[in-house]
Short mmCIF file of C-alpha atoms and ligand atoms in Angstrom, two decimals:
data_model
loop_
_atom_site.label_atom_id
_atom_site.label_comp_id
_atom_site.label_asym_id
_atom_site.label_seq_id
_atom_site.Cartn_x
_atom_site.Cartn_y
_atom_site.Cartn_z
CA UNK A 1 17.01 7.62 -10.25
CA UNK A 2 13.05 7.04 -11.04
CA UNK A 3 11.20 5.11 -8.93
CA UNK A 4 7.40 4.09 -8.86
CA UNK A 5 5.63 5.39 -6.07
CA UNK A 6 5.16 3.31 -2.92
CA UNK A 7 7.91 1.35 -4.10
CA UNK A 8 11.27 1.05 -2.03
CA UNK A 9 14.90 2.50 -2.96
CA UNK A 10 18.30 1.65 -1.33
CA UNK A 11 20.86 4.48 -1.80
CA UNK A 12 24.14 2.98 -1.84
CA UNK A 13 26.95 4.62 0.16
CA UNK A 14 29.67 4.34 -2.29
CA UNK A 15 32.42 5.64 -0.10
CA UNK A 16 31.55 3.90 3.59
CA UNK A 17 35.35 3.43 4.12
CA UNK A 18 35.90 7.23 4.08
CA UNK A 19 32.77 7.88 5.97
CA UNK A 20 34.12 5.50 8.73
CA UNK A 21 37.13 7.44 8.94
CA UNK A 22 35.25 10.82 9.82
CA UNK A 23 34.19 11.57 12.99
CA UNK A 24 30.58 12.96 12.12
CA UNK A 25 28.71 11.69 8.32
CA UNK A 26 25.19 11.87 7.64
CA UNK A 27 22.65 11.37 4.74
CA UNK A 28 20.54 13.96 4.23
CA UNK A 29 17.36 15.37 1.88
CA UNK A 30 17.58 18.45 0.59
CA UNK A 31 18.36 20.45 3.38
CA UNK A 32 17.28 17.86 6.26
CA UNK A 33 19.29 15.29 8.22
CA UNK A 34 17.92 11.81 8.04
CA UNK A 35 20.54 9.76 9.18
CA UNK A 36 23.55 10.80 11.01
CA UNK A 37 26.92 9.18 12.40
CA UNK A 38 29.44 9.34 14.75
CA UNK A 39 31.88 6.79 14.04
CA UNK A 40 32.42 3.83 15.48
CA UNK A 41 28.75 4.21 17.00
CA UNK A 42 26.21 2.89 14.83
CA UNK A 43 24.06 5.53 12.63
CA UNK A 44 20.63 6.26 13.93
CA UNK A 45 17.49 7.54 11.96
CA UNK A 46 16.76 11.07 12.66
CA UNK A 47 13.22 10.62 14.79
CA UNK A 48 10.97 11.84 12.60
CA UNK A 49 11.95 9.63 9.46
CA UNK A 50 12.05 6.42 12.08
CA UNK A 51 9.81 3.96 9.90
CA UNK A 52 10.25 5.43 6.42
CA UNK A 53 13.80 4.88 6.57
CA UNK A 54 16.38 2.05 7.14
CA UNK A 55 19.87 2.00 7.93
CA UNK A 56 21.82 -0.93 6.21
CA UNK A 57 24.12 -3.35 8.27
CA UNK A 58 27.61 -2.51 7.63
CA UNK A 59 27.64 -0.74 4.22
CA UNK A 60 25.63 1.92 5.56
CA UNK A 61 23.71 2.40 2.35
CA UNK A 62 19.97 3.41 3.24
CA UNK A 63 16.36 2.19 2.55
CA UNK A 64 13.79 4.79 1.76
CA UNK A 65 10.60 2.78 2.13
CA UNK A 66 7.39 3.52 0.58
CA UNK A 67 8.23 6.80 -1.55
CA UNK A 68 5.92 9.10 -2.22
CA UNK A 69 5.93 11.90 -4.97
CA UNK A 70 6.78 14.65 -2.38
CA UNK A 71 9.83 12.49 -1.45
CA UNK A 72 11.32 13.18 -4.91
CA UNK A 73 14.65 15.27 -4.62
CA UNK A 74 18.64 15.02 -3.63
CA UNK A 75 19.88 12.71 -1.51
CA UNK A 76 23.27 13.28 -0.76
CA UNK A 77 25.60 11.54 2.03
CA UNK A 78 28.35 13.75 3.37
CA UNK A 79 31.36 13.32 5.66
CA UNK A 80 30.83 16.79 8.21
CA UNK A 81 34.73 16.64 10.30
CA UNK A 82 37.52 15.96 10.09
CA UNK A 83 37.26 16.76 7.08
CA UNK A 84 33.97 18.31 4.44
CA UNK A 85 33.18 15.78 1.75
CA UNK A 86 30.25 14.94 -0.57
CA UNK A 87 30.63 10.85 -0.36
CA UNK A 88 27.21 10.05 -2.86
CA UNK A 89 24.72 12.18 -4.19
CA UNK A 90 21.39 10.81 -5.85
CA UNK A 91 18.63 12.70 -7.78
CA UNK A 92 15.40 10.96 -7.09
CA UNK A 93 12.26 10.80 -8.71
CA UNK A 94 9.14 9.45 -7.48
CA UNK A 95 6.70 8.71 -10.44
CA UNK A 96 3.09 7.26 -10.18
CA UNK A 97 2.34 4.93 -13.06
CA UNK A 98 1.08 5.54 -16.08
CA UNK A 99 -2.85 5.68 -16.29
CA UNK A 100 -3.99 2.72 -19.48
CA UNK A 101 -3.57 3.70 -23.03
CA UNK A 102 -7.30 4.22 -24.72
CA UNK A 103 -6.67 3.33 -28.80
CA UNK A 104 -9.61 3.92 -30.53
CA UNK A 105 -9.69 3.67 -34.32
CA UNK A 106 -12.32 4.99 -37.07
CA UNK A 107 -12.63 3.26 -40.05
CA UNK A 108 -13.51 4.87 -43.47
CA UNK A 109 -13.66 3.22 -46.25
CA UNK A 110 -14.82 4.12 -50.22
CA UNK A 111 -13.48 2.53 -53.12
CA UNK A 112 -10.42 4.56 -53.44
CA UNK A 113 -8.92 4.51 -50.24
CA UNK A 114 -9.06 3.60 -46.59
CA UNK A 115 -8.47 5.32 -43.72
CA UNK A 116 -7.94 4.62 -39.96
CA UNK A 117 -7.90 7.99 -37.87
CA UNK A 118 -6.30 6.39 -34.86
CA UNK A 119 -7.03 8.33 -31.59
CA UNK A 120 -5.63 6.85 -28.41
CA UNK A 121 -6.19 8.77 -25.23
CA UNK A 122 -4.39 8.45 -22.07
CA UNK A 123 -5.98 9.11 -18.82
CA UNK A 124 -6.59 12.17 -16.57
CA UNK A 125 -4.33 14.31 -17.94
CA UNK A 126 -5.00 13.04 -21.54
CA UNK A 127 -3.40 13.80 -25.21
CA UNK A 128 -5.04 12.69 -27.92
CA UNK A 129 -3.33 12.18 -31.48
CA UNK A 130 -4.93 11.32 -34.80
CA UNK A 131 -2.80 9.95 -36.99
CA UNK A 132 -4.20 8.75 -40.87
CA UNK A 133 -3.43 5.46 -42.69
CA UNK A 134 -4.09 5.11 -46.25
CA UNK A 135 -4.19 1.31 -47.01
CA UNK A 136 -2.61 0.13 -43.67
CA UNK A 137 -0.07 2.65 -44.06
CA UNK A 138 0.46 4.52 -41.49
CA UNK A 139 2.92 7.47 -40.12
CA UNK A 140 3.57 7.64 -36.14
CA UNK A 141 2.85 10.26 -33.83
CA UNK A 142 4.66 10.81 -30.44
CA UNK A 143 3.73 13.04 -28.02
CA UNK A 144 4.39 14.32 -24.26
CA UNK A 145 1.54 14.45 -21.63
CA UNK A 146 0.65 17.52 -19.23
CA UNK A 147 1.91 15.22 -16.60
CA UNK A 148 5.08 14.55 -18.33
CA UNK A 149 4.70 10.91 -19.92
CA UNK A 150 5.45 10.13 -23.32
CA UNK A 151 2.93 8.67 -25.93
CA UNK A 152 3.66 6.86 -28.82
CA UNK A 153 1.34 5.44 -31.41
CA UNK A 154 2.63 3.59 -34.62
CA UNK A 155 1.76 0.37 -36.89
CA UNK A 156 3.79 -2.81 -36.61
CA UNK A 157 2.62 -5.23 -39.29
CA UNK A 158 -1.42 -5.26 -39.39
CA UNK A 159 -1.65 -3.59 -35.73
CA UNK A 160 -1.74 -0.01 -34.29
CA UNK A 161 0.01 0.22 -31.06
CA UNK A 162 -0.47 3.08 -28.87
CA UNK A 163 2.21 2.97 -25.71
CA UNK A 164 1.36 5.09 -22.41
CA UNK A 165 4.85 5.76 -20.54
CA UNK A 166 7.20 7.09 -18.29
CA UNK A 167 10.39 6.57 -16.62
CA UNK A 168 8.49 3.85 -14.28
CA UNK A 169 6.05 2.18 -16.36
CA UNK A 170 3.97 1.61 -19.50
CA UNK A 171 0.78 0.81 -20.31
CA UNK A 172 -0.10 -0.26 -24.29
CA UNK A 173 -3.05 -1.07 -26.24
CA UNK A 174 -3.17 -2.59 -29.57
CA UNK A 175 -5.73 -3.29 -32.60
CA UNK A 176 -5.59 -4.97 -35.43
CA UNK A 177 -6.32 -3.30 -38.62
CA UNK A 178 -6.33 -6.50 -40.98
CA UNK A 179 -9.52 -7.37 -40.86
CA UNK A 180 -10.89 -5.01 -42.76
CA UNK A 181 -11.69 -6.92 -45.72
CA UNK A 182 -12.84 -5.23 -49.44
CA UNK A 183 -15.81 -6.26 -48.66
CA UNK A 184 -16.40 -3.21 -46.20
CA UNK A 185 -15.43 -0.71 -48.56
CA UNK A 186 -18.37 1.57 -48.32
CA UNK A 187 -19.06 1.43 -45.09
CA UNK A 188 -17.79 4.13 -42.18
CA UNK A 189 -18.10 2.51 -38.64
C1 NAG B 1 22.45 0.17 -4.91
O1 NAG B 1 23.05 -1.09 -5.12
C2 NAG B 1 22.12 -2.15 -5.35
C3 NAG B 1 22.90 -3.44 -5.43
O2 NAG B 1 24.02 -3.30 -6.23
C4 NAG B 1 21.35 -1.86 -6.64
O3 NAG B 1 20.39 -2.87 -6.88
C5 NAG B 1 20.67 -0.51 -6.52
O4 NAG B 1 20.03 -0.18 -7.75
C6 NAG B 1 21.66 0.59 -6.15
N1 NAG B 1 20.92 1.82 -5.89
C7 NAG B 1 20.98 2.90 -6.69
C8 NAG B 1 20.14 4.05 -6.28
O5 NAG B 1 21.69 2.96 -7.68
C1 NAG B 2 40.84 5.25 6.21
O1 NAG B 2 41.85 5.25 7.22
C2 NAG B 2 42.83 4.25 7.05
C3 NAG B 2 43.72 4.25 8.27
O2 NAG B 2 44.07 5.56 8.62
C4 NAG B 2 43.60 4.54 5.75
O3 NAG B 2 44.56 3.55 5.54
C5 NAG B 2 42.61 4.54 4.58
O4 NAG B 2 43.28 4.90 3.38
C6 NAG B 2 41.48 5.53 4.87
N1 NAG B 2 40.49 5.36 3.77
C7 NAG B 2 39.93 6.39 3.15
C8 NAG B 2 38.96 6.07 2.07
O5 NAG B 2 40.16 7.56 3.42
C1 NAG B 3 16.70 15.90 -10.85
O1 NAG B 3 16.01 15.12 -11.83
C2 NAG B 3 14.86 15.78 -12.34
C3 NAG B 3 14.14 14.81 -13.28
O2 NAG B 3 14.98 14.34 -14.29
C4 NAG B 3 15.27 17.06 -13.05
O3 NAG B 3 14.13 17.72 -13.54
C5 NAG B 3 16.02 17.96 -12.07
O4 NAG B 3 16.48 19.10 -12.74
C6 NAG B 3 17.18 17.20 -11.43
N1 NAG B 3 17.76 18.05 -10.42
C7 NAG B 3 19.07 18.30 -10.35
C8 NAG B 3 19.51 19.20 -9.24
O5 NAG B 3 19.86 17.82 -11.17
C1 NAG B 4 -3.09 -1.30 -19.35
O1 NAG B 4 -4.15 -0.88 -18.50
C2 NAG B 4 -5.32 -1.68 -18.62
C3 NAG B 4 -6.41 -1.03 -17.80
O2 NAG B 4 -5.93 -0.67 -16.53
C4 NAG B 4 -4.98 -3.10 -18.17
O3 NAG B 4 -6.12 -3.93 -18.30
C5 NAG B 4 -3.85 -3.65 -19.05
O4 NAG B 4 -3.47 -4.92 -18.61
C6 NAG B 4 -2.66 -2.71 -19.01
N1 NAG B 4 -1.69 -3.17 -20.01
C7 NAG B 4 -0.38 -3.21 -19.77
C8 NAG B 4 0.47 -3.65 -20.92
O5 NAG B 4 0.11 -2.87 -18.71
C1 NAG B 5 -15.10 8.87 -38.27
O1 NAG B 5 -14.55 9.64 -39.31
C2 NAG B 5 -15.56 10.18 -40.20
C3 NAG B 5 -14.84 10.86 -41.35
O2 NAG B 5 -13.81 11.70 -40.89
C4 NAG B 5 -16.44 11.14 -39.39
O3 NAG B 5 -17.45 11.63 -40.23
C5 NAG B 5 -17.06 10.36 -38.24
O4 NAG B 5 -17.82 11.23 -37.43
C6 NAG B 5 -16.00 9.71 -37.40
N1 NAG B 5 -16.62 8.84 -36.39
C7 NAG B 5 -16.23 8.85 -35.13
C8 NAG B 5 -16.93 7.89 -34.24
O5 NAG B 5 -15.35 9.59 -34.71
C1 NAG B 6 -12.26 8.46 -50.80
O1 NAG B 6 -11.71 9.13 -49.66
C2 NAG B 6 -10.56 9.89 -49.95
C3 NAG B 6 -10.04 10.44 -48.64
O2 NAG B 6 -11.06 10.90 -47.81
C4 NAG B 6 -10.93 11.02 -50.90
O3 NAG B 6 -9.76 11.77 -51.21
C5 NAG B 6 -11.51 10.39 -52.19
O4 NAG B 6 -11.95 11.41 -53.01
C6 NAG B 6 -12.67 9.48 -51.85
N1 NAG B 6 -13.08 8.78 -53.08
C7 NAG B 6 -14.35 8.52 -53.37
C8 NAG B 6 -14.60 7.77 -54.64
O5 NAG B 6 -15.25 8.92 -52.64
C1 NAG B 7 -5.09 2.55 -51.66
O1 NAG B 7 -5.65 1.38 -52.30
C2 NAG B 7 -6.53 1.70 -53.37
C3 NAG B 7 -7.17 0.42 -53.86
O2 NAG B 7 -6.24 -0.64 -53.93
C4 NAG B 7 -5.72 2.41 -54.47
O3 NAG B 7 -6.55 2.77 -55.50
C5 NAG B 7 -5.11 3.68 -53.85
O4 NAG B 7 -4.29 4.34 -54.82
C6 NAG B 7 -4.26 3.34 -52.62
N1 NAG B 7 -3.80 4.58 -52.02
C7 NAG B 7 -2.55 4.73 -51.63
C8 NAG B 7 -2.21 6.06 -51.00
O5 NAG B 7 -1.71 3.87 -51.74
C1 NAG B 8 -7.66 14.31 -12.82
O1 NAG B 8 -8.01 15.66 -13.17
C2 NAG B 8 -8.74 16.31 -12.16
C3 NAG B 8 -9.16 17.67 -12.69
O2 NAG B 8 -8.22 18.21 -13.59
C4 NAG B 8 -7.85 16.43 -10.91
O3 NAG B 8 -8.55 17.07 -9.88
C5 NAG B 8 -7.46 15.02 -10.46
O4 NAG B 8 -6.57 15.10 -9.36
C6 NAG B 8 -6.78 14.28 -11.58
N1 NAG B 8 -6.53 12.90 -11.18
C7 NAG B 8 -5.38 12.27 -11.43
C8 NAG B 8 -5.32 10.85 -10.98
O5 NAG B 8 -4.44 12.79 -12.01
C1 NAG B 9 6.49 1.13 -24.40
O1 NAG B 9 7.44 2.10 -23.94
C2 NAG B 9 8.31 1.63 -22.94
C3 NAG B 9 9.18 2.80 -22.49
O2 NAG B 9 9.71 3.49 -23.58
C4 NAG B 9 9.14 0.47 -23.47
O3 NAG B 9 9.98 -0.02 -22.45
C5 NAG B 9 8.20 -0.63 -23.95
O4 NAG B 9 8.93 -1.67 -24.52
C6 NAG B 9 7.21 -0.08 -24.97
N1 NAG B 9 6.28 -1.13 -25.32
C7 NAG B 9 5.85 -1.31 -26.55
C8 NAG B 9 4.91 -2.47 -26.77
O5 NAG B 9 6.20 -0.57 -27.45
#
């Protein structure tokens, strides 16, 4: 499961029947207790995740407010006695949006040919592609990001697109390549 940091996430207890019939069930984060049960008593919120999580009414399923990247990880609810079970297990990752998608396209023109060299940048930890077009033709370049998101330029009718993204979010920028008439053959901006 991705999620955008600061956001929320409910984990759904899939089995809350079985965990009812146990006598101790807890969820837990990697090797920490967050909630914990003894049936029929209510579950409480281990003390020092009070506030950052939420316990459900009835289904038991849990809110995990405001998530933060160090929050990213297994979440796994377990029945402890009578008897040892894994009841739901989630992999969670806590993404930060992508940073905007900088297109920037040079233009050179002589009578034989034009060219775009389409650069598009993407924040902090930035890539940067250049990909040629010969008379609005033009290939497509992807490429992955020190920080793990995916970039993606490529033409769709008389625009370059380049698209920023990750599991979470995306963040495009487009220009249009059609207005370069014959009349600026000759000239490089
Ligand atoms: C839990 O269930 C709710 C409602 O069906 C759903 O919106 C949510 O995405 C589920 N959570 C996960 C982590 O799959
Ligand atoms: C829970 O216990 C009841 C009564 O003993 C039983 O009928 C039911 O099948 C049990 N459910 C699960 C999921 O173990
Ligand atoms: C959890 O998901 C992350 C991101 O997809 C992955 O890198 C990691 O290997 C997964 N962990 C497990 C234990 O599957
Ligand atoms: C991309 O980021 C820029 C700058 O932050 C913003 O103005 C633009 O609306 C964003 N575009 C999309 C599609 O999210
Ligand atoms: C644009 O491309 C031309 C030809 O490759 C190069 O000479 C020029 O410096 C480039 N301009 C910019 C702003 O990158
Ligand atoms: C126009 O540019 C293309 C690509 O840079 C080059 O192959 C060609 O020789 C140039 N033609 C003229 C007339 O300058
Ligand atoms: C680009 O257009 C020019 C002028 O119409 C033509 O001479 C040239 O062959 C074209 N190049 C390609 C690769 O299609
Ligand atoms: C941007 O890069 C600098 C230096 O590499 C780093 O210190 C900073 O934390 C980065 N910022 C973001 C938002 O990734
Ligand atoms: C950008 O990429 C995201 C994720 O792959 C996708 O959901 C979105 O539709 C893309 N947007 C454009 C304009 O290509």
């Amino acid at each position: 499961v991705f999620v955008q940091t600061g956001k929320d996430l409910i984990l759904n207890l899939t089995e809350a029947e079985f965990a009812q019939n146990s006598t101790f069930w807890s969820w837990g984060f990697e090797r920490n207790s967050l909630v914990t049960c003894v049936p029929p008593s209510p579950p409480t919120v281990v003390n020092t995740y009070t506030g950052r999580i939420e316990v459900l009414e009835k289904t038991y399923n849990v809110k995990l407010k405001n998530l933060q990247k160090s929050h990213s990880g297994i979440y796994t609810a377990k029945a402890a006695a009578p008897i040892e079970r894994i009841l739901t297990e989630y992999n969670v990752t806590v993404q930060d949006p992508v940073s905007s998608a900088d297109l920037t396209i040079n233009r050179t023109f002589n009578t034989s040919s034009r060219i775009f060299t389409v650069t598009c940048r993407a924040g902090n930890s930035s890539i940067s592609s250049t990909l040629r077009c010969e008379n609005k033709t033009c290939g497509e370049i992807r490429g992955v990001t020190a920080s793990g998101s995916s970039l993606h330029i490529y033409q769709l009718k008389e625009s370059i697109i380049c698209n920023h993204s990750n599991q979470v979010s995306f963040n495009n920028s487009v220009e249009e390549i059609e207005d370069y008439c014959p009349q600026d053959v000759g000239k490089t901006s």
